[in-house]
Amino acid sequence: MQQTIRIGTRDSQLAVWQATLVRDQLVAGGHSAELVYIKSEGDIDLVTPLYAIGVQGVFTRTLDAALLSGRIDMAVHSMKDVPVQLAQGLAAAAVLTRANPGDLFVYKGDAAFLDDPESIATIATSSLRRRAQWLHRYPHHRIDNLRGNVNTRLAKVASSDWQGALFAAAGLERIGLRPANSIPLDWMLPAPAQGAILVACREDDTRIRSVCAPLHHEPTALCVDMERTFLSALMGGCSTPIGALAEIAGDHLRFRGNACSLDGKTCLSVEKKVPLPAELSAQAPTGESLAQASLGESRRAATADLARAAAGELLARGATTLIQKVTT
């Protein structure tokens, strides 16, 4: 008799959507799978700003514990919420194809105030990264804290005096809640691994690793690994005001990163490009086709070195001081 795969997930609408995507792909592959709902620390405390909770993995630790105890066989995470170092005994079983990695501004009324340097608008977000980058562009605006799942945050915006709020585009798009009154923030660098879904399992669980192999998208994994290496090299965490985005563009991998002060007055940026292996760029200029090729450990090492070099440039320009002011 086939053993049912137990998939751990938080119980928010977005988390369930992501876990259901994984379950449906497993079922399509001939496996039996079910969802197991587990509340995280971040779901219980919906008031305290995430950076003030003071622990890494506020959305992942309870799922990690359930995995290690054997209560579930795999856990599905928004990868941007996952600490750079997975909990001891756990491993990445798959990184799914990335959705829109960018951020959105959801506004009320109209957005004409964005072009008015005299407008003292109030914008809501719990993300230090979004806060810092927004204030860098709009230093005359005010920022209020906004916590809760996607639906809760949208409702709070509607009932508040705020002019708008900042969201991850993928979170709204995945559950069909992207409002018409929203603007993509192409100038804002996302959190490392934003828009990507990680499936984690026990390190020694070869069955689950094998089951998840068809779900894995190597181009996405290459890009998010580079972003997370950059974050790690800057000694940042999930709540630090650090942005990073790696993208496959033709025959190159383009990387952009930044680190900002909380008040947005200082924002240090860096950009790098590295050519893809000739055999890959010749075969496949697009991410979907690249998924059919193995990028190899040497390519991973090269892109990791590039991410560390990018971080090194920012550290040499004073990023250490910016990050220390957040983490101390």
Short mmCIF file of C-alpha atoms in Angstrom, two decimals:
data_model
loop_
_atom_site.label_atom_id
_atom_site.label_comp_id
_atom_site.label_asym_id
_atom_site.label_seq_id
_atom_site.Cartn_x
_atom_site.Cartn_y
_atom_site.Cartn_z
CA MET A 1 0.00 0.00 0.00
CA GLN A 2 1.31 3.45 -0.96
CA GLN A 3 2.36 5.62 1.97
CA THR A 4 0.64 9.03 2.04
CA ILE A 5 3.08 11.95 2.01
CA ARG A 6 2.30 14.43 4.79
CA ILE A 7 2.92 18.00 3.64
CA GLY A 8 3.33 20.56 6.42
CA THR A 9 2.08 24.09 5.86
CA ARG A 10 0.98 27.18 7.73
CA ASP A 11 -2.77 27.73 7.57
CA SER A 12 -2.88 31.14 5.88
CA GLN A 13 -4.56 31.30 2.46
CA LEU A 14 -1.27 31.95 0.68
CA ALA A 15 0.59 29.18 2.51
CA VAL A 16 -2.21 26.70 1.78
CA TRP A 17 -2.19 27.75 -1.89
CA GLN A 18 1.53 27.02 -2.09
CA ALA A 19 1.24 23.67 -0.31
CA THR A 20 -1.71 22.70 -2.51
CA LEU A 21 0.40 23.44 -5.59
CA VAL A 22 3.02 21.00 -4.31
CA ARG A 23 0.41 18.40 -3.34
CA ASP A 24 -1.28 18.56 -6.74
CA GLN A 25 2.04 18.08 -8.54
CA LEU A 26 2.85 15.09 -6.36
CA VAL A 27 -0.59 13.57 -6.96
CA ALA A 28 -0.19 14.15 -10.70
CA GLY A 29 3.04 12.16 -10.42
CA GLY A 30 1.16 9.21 -8.95
CA HIS A 31 1.74 9.84 -5.24
CA SER A 32 -0.72 10.06 -2.38
CA ALA A 33 -0.38 13.29 -0.40
CA GLU A 34 -2.24 15.31 2.23
CA LEU A 35 -1.82 18.69 3.94
CA VAL A 36 -1.04 19.05 7.64
CA TYR A 37 -1.75 22.52 9.06
CA ILE A 38 0.70 23.96 11.60
CA LYS A 39 0.67 27.45 13.10
CA SER A 40 3.93 29.41 13.19
CA GLU A 41 5.08 31.96 15.74
CA GLY A 42 4.57 34.65 13.12
CA ASP A 43 0.92 33.61 12.71
CA ILE A 44 0.19 33.79 16.44
CA ASP A 45 1.69 37.23 17.09
CA LEU A 46 0.15 39.53 14.48
CA VAL A 47 1.01 42.80 16.21
CA THR A 48 4.75 42.89 16.92
CA PRO A 49 6.84 43.98 13.91
CA LEU A 50 8.72 40.98 12.53
CA TYR A 51 12.12 42.56 13.13
CA ALA A 52 11.19 43.12 16.80
CA ILE A 53 10.25 39.48 17.48
CA GLY A 54 13.97 38.81 17.61
CA VAL A 55 14.19 35.24 16.32
CA GLN A 56 15.21 33.75 12.98
CA GLY A 57 12.67 31.60 11.17
CA VAL A 58 9.58 33.07 12.81
CA PHE A 59 7.45 31.50 10.04
CA THR A 60 9.42 28.25 9.70
CA ARG A 61 10.58 26.99 13.12
CA THR A 62 7.41 25.12 14.07
CA LEU A 63 7.37 23.39 10.68
CA ASP A 64 11.05 22.52 11.12
CA ALA A 65 10.25 20.94 14.48
CA ALA A 66 7.38 18.96 12.96
CA LEU A 67 9.70 17.66 10.25
CA LEU A 68 12.43 16.64 12.66
CA SER A 69 9.93 14.90 14.96
CA GLY A 70 8.49 12.89 12.06
CA ARG A 71 5.03 14.47 12.28
CA ILE A 72 5.29 15.54 8.62
CA ASP A 73 7.38 14.35 5.67
CA MET A 74 7.99 17.70 4.01
CA ALA A 75 7.33 21.38 4.64
CA VAL A 76 6.42 24.04 2.08
CA HIS A 77 7.75 27.56 2.66
CA SER A 78 7.84 30.96 1.04
CA MET A 79 11.58 30.83 0.50
CA LYS A 80 12.16 34.46 1.49
CA ASP A 81 11.06 33.51 5.04
CA VAL A 82 13.59 30.68 5.34
CA PRO A 83 16.84 31.41 7.23
CA VAL A 84 19.97 31.15 5.08
CA GLN A 85 21.08 28.12 7.11
CA LEU A 86 18.41 25.44 7.27
CA ALA A 87 17.86 23.80 10.64
CA GLN A 88 20.32 21.01 11.37
CA GLY A 89 19.05 17.73 9.96
CA LEU A 90 16.96 19.37 7.20
CA ALA A 91 17.66 19.85 3.50
CA ALA A 92 16.11 21.45 0.42
CA ALA A 93 14.17 18.82 -1.52
CA ALA A 94 13.05 21.19 -4.30
CA VAL A 95 12.84 24.83 -5.31
CA LEU A 96 9.81 25.44 -7.52
CA THR A 97 9.66 27.74 -10.54
CA ARG A 98 9.73 31.30 -9.31
CA ALA A 99 6.72 33.59 -9.60
CA ASN A 100 6.90 37.39 -9.89
CA PRO A 101 9.74 38.34 -7.49
CA GLY A 102 8.82 42.02 -7.28
CA ASP A 103 6.90 44.25 -4.90
CA LEU A 104 3.63 46.11 -5.42
CA PHE A 105 2.26 49.36 -4.06
CA VAL A 106 -1.48 49.07 -3.36
CA TYR A 107 -3.00 52.53 -3.03
CA LYS A 108 -6.36 54.12 -2.23
CA GLY A 109 -8.02 56.74 -4.42
CA ASP A 110 -5.30 57.67 -6.87
CA ALA A 111 -1.53 57.67 -6.77
CA ALA A 112 -0.97 61.26 -7.88
CA PHE A 113 0.57 62.04 -4.49
CA LEU A 114 3.63 60.00 -5.49
CA ASP A 115 4.61 62.83 -7.84
CA ASP A 116 4.01 65.55 -5.25
CA PRO A 117 7.14 66.28 -3.19
CA GLU A 118 4.99 68.24 -0.72
CA SER A 119 2.64 65.32 0.00
CA ILE A 120 3.16 63.83 3.47
CA ALA A 121 1.71 60.39 2.74
CA THR A 122 1.57 57.49 5.20
CA ILE A 123 2.50 54.10 3.76
CA ALA A 124 2.18 50.77 5.60
CA THR A 125 4.57 47.81 5.69
CA SER A 126 6.20 45.57 8.28
CA SER A 127 9.24 44.97 6.06
CA LEU A 128 12.37 46.92 6.98
CA ARG A 129 13.65 46.39 3.43
CA ARG A 130 10.54 47.92 1.83
CA ARG A 131 10.49 50.69 4.42
CA ALA A 132 14.12 51.64 3.78
CA GLN A 133 13.89 51.59 -0.01
CA TRP A 134 10.58 53.51 0.01
CA LEU A 135 12.01 56.23 2.27
CA HIS A 136 15.09 56.43 0.07
CA ARG A 137 12.81 57.33 -2.86
CA TYR A 138 10.17 59.23 -0.85
CA PRO A 139 11.96 60.72 2.18
CA HIS A 140 8.98 62.99 2.95
CA HIS A 141 6.62 60.04 3.56
CA ARG A 142 5.82 58.31 6.85
CA ILE A 143 5.83 54.53 7.40
CA ASP A 144 3.43 52.63 9.69
CA ASN A 145 3.70 48.98 10.72
CA LEU A 146 1.34 46.49 9.03
CA ARG A 147 1.17 42.83 10.08
CA GLY A 148 -1.13 39.94 9.24
CA ASN A 149 -1.79 37.61 6.32
CA VAL A 150 -2.47 39.05 2.87
CA ASN A 151 -6.25 39.30 3.33
CA THR A 152 -5.91 40.91 6.76
CA ARG A 153 -3.43 43.47 5.49
CA LEU A 154 -5.62 44.43 2.53
CA ALA A 155 -8.58 44.86 4.89
CA LYS A 156 -6.50 47.03 7.24
CA VAL A 157 -5.46 49.25 4.34
CA ALA A 158 -9.09 49.68 3.25
CA SER A 159 -10.22 50.72 6.75
CA SER A 160 -7.24 52.96 7.57
CA ASP A 161 -6.15 56.51 6.86
CA TRP A 162 -3.07 55.24 5.04
CA GLN A 163 -2.53 56.22 1.43
CA GLY A 164 -1.40 52.70 0.62
CA ALA A 165 0.71 49.69 1.56
CA LEU A 166 3.52 47.55 0.17
CA PHE A 167 3.10 43.87 -0.74
CA ALA A 168 4.99 41.05 -2.45
CA ALA A 169 3.48 40.74 -5.92
CA ALA A 170 3.57 36.93 -5.90
CA GLY A 171 1.57 36.72 -2.68
CA LEU A 172 -1.32 38.71 -4.12
CA GLU A 173 -1.19 37.15 -7.58
CA ARG A 174 -1.10 33.56 -6.36
CA ILE A 175 -4.41 33.85 -4.52
CA GLY A 176 -6.04 36.12 -7.09
CA LEU A 177 -6.14 39.23 -4.91
CA ARG A 178 -4.03 41.71 -6.86
CA PRO A 179 -6.09 44.93 -6.80
CA ALA A 180 -6.54 47.06 -9.91
CA ASN A 181 -5.23 50.02 -7.90
CA SER A 182 -1.70 48.66 -7.64
CA ILE A 183 1.64 49.68 -9.12
CA PRO A 184 4.60 47.33 -9.70
CA LEU A 185 7.71 48.73 -8.02
CA ASP A 186 10.35 47.93 -10.62
CA TRP A 187 12.84 50.20 -8.83
CA MET A 188 12.58 48.29 -5.53
CA LEU A 189 14.86 45.27 -5.10
CA PRO A 190 12.99 42.32 -3.54
CA ALA A 191 13.99 40.23 -0.57
CA PRO A 192 16.40 37.41 -1.42
CA ALA A 193 14.38 34.45 -2.81
CA GLN A 194 11.10 36.42 -2.89
CA GLY A 195 8.56 34.70 -5.14
CA ALA A 196 10.18 31.27 -4.78
CA ILE A 197 8.74 28.23 -2.98
CA LEU A 198 11.00 25.84 -1.06
CA VAL A 199 10.13 22.25 -0.18
CA ALA A 200 12.18 21.08 2.81
CA CYS A 201 12.61 17.53 4.07
CA ARG A 202 14.75 15.55 6.49
CA GLU A 203 18.31 15.37 5.24
CA ASP A 204 18.39 11.57 5.27
CA ASP A 205 14.96 11.07 3.64
CA THR A 206 15.98 9.77 0.22
CA ARG A 207 12.39 8.81 -0.65
CA ILE A 208 11.09 12.38 -0.32
CA ARG A 209 14.12 13.77 -2.15
CA SER A 210 13.40 11.43 -5.04
CA VAL A 211 9.68 12.21 -5.03
CA CYS A 212 10.39 15.97 -5.14
CA ALA A 213 13.04 15.85 -7.88
CA PRO A 214 10.54 16.47 -10.74
CA LEU A 215 9.29 19.61 -8.94
CA HIS A 216 12.74 21.22 -8.85
CA HIS A 217 13.51 24.16 -11.17
CA GLU A 218 17.27 24.58 -11.43
CA PRO A 219 17.35 28.11 -12.93
CA THR A 220 15.26 29.39 -10.02
CA ALA A 221 17.48 27.54 -7.56
CA LEU A 222 20.60 29.05 -9.12
CA CYS A 223 19.20 32.59 -8.81
CA VAL A 224 17.84 32.32 -5.27
CA ASP A 225 20.99 30.58 -4.02
CA MET A 226 22.98 33.53 -5.32
CA GLU A 227 20.68 36.00 -3.56
CA ARG A 228 20.83 34.08 -0.29
CA THR A 229 24.64 33.84 -0.51
CA PHE A 230 24.72 37.64 -0.84
CA LEU A 231 22.47 37.95 2.23
CA SER A 232 24.66 35.56 4.20
CA ALA A 233 27.87 37.34 3.21
CA LEU A 234 26.40 40.60 4.52
CA MET A 235 25.53 38.76 7.74
CA GLY A 236 21.90 39.73 7.27
CA GLY A 237 18.69 37.90 8.12
CA CYS A 238 15.17 37.65 6.73
CA SER A 239 14.19 40.98 8.35
CA THR A 240 17.31 42.98 7.42
CA PRO A 241 16.92 45.86 4.90
CA ILE A 242 18.84 44.01 2.20
CA GLY A 243 17.53 43.53 -1.33
CA ALA A 244 18.81 41.11 -3.97
CA LEU A 245 17.71 39.86 -7.36
CA ALA A 246 19.46 37.45 -9.74
CA GLU A 247 17.95 36.99 -13.19
CA ILE A 248 18.85 34.87 -16.20
CA ALA A 249 18.89 37.23 -19.20
CA GLY A 250 19.91 35.65 -22.49
CA ASP A 251 23.43 34.30 -22.12
CA HIS A 252 24.12 36.11 -18.83
CA LEU A 253 23.14 35.96 -15.20
CA ARG A 254 22.49 39.48 -13.89
CA PHE A 255 22.72 40.19 -10.17
CA ARG A 256 21.66 43.34 -8.31
CA GLY A 257 21.88 43.89 -4.57
CA ASN A 258 21.56 46.67 -2.03
CA ALA A 259 21.75 47.45 1.67
CA CYS A 260 19.98 50.48 3.12
CA SER A 261 19.79 52.39 6.36
CA LEU A 262 16.44 52.18 8.17
CA ASP A 263 15.68 55.83 7.48
CA GLY A 264 16.43 55.38 3.79
CA LYS A 265 19.02 58.15 3.76
CA THR A 266 21.78 55.75 2.72
CA CYS A 267 21.29 52.99 0.17
CA LEU A 268 24.34 51.18 -1.18
CA SER A 269 23.85 49.31 -4.46
CA VAL A 270 25.88 46.88 -6.53
CA GLU A 271 25.37 45.13 -9.88
CA LYS A 272 27.23 42.19 -11.42
CA LYS A 273 26.95 40.06 -14.55
CA VAL A 274 28.36 36.63 -15.26
CA PRO A 275 28.11 34.68 -18.56
CA LEU A 276 26.29 31.38 -18.50
CA PRO A 277 28.13 28.29 -19.78
CA ALA A 278 28.27 28.41 -23.58
CA GLU A 279 26.53 25.07 -23.95
CA LEU A 280 23.61 26.29 -21.85
CA SER A 281 23.14 29.68 -23.46
CA ALA A 282 23.33 28.08 -26.89
CA GLN A 283 20.74 25.46 -26.01
CA ALA A 284 18.38 27.58 -24.03
CA PRO A 285 18.03 31.34 -23.74
CA THR A 286 14.97 31.00 -21.54
CA GLY A 287 14.58 29.77 -17.99
CA GLU A 288 12.07 27.08 -18.92
CA SER A 289 14.46 25.43 -21.37
CA LEU A 290 17.37 25.86 -19.01
CA ALA A 291 15.48 23.69 -16.56
CA GLN A 292 16.32 20.74 -18.77
CA ALA A 293 20.06 21.26 -18.37
CA SER A 294 22.30 20.71 -15.39
CA LEU A 295 24.05 23.91 -14.37
CA GLY A 296 26.50 21.90 -12.27
CA GLU A 297 28.26 22.46 -9.01
CA SER A 298 31.02 24.51 -10.66
CA ARG A 299 28.44 26.99 -11.92
CA ARG A 300 26.87 27.20 -8.45
CA ALA A 301 30.30 27.87 -6.98
CA ALA A 302 31.03 30.58 -9.55
CA THR A 303 27.76 32.42 -8.93
CA ALA A 304 28.23 32.10 -5.16
CA ASP A 305 31.68 33.67 -5.53
CA LEU A 306 30.11 36.51 -7.53
CA ALA A 307 27.50 37.08 -4.81
CA ARG A 308 30.20 37.17 -2.14
CA ALA A 309 32.21 39.62 -4.25
CA ALA A 310 29.15 41.86 -4.58
CA ALA A 311 28.63 41.74 -0.82
CA GLY A 312 32.31 42.49 -0.30
CA GLU A 313 31.97 45.68 -2.35
CA LEU A 314 29.10 46.89 -0.17
CA LEU A 315 30.95 45.98 3.03
CA ALA A 316 33.96 47.97 1.83
CA ARG A 317 31.65 50.94 1.23
CA GLY A 318 30.19 50.87 4.74
CA ALA A 319 27.37 48.31 4.66
CA THR A 320 28.60 46.80 7.93
CA THR A 321 27.63 49.96 9.80
CA LEU A 322 24.15 50.01 8.24
CA ILE A 323 23.48 46.37 9.13
CA GLN A 324 24.86 46.64 12.67
CA LYS A 325 22.45 49.49 13.40
CA VAL A 326 19.57 47.15 12.55
CA THR A 327 20.79 43.99 14.28
CA THR A 328 22.06 45.55 17.53
#
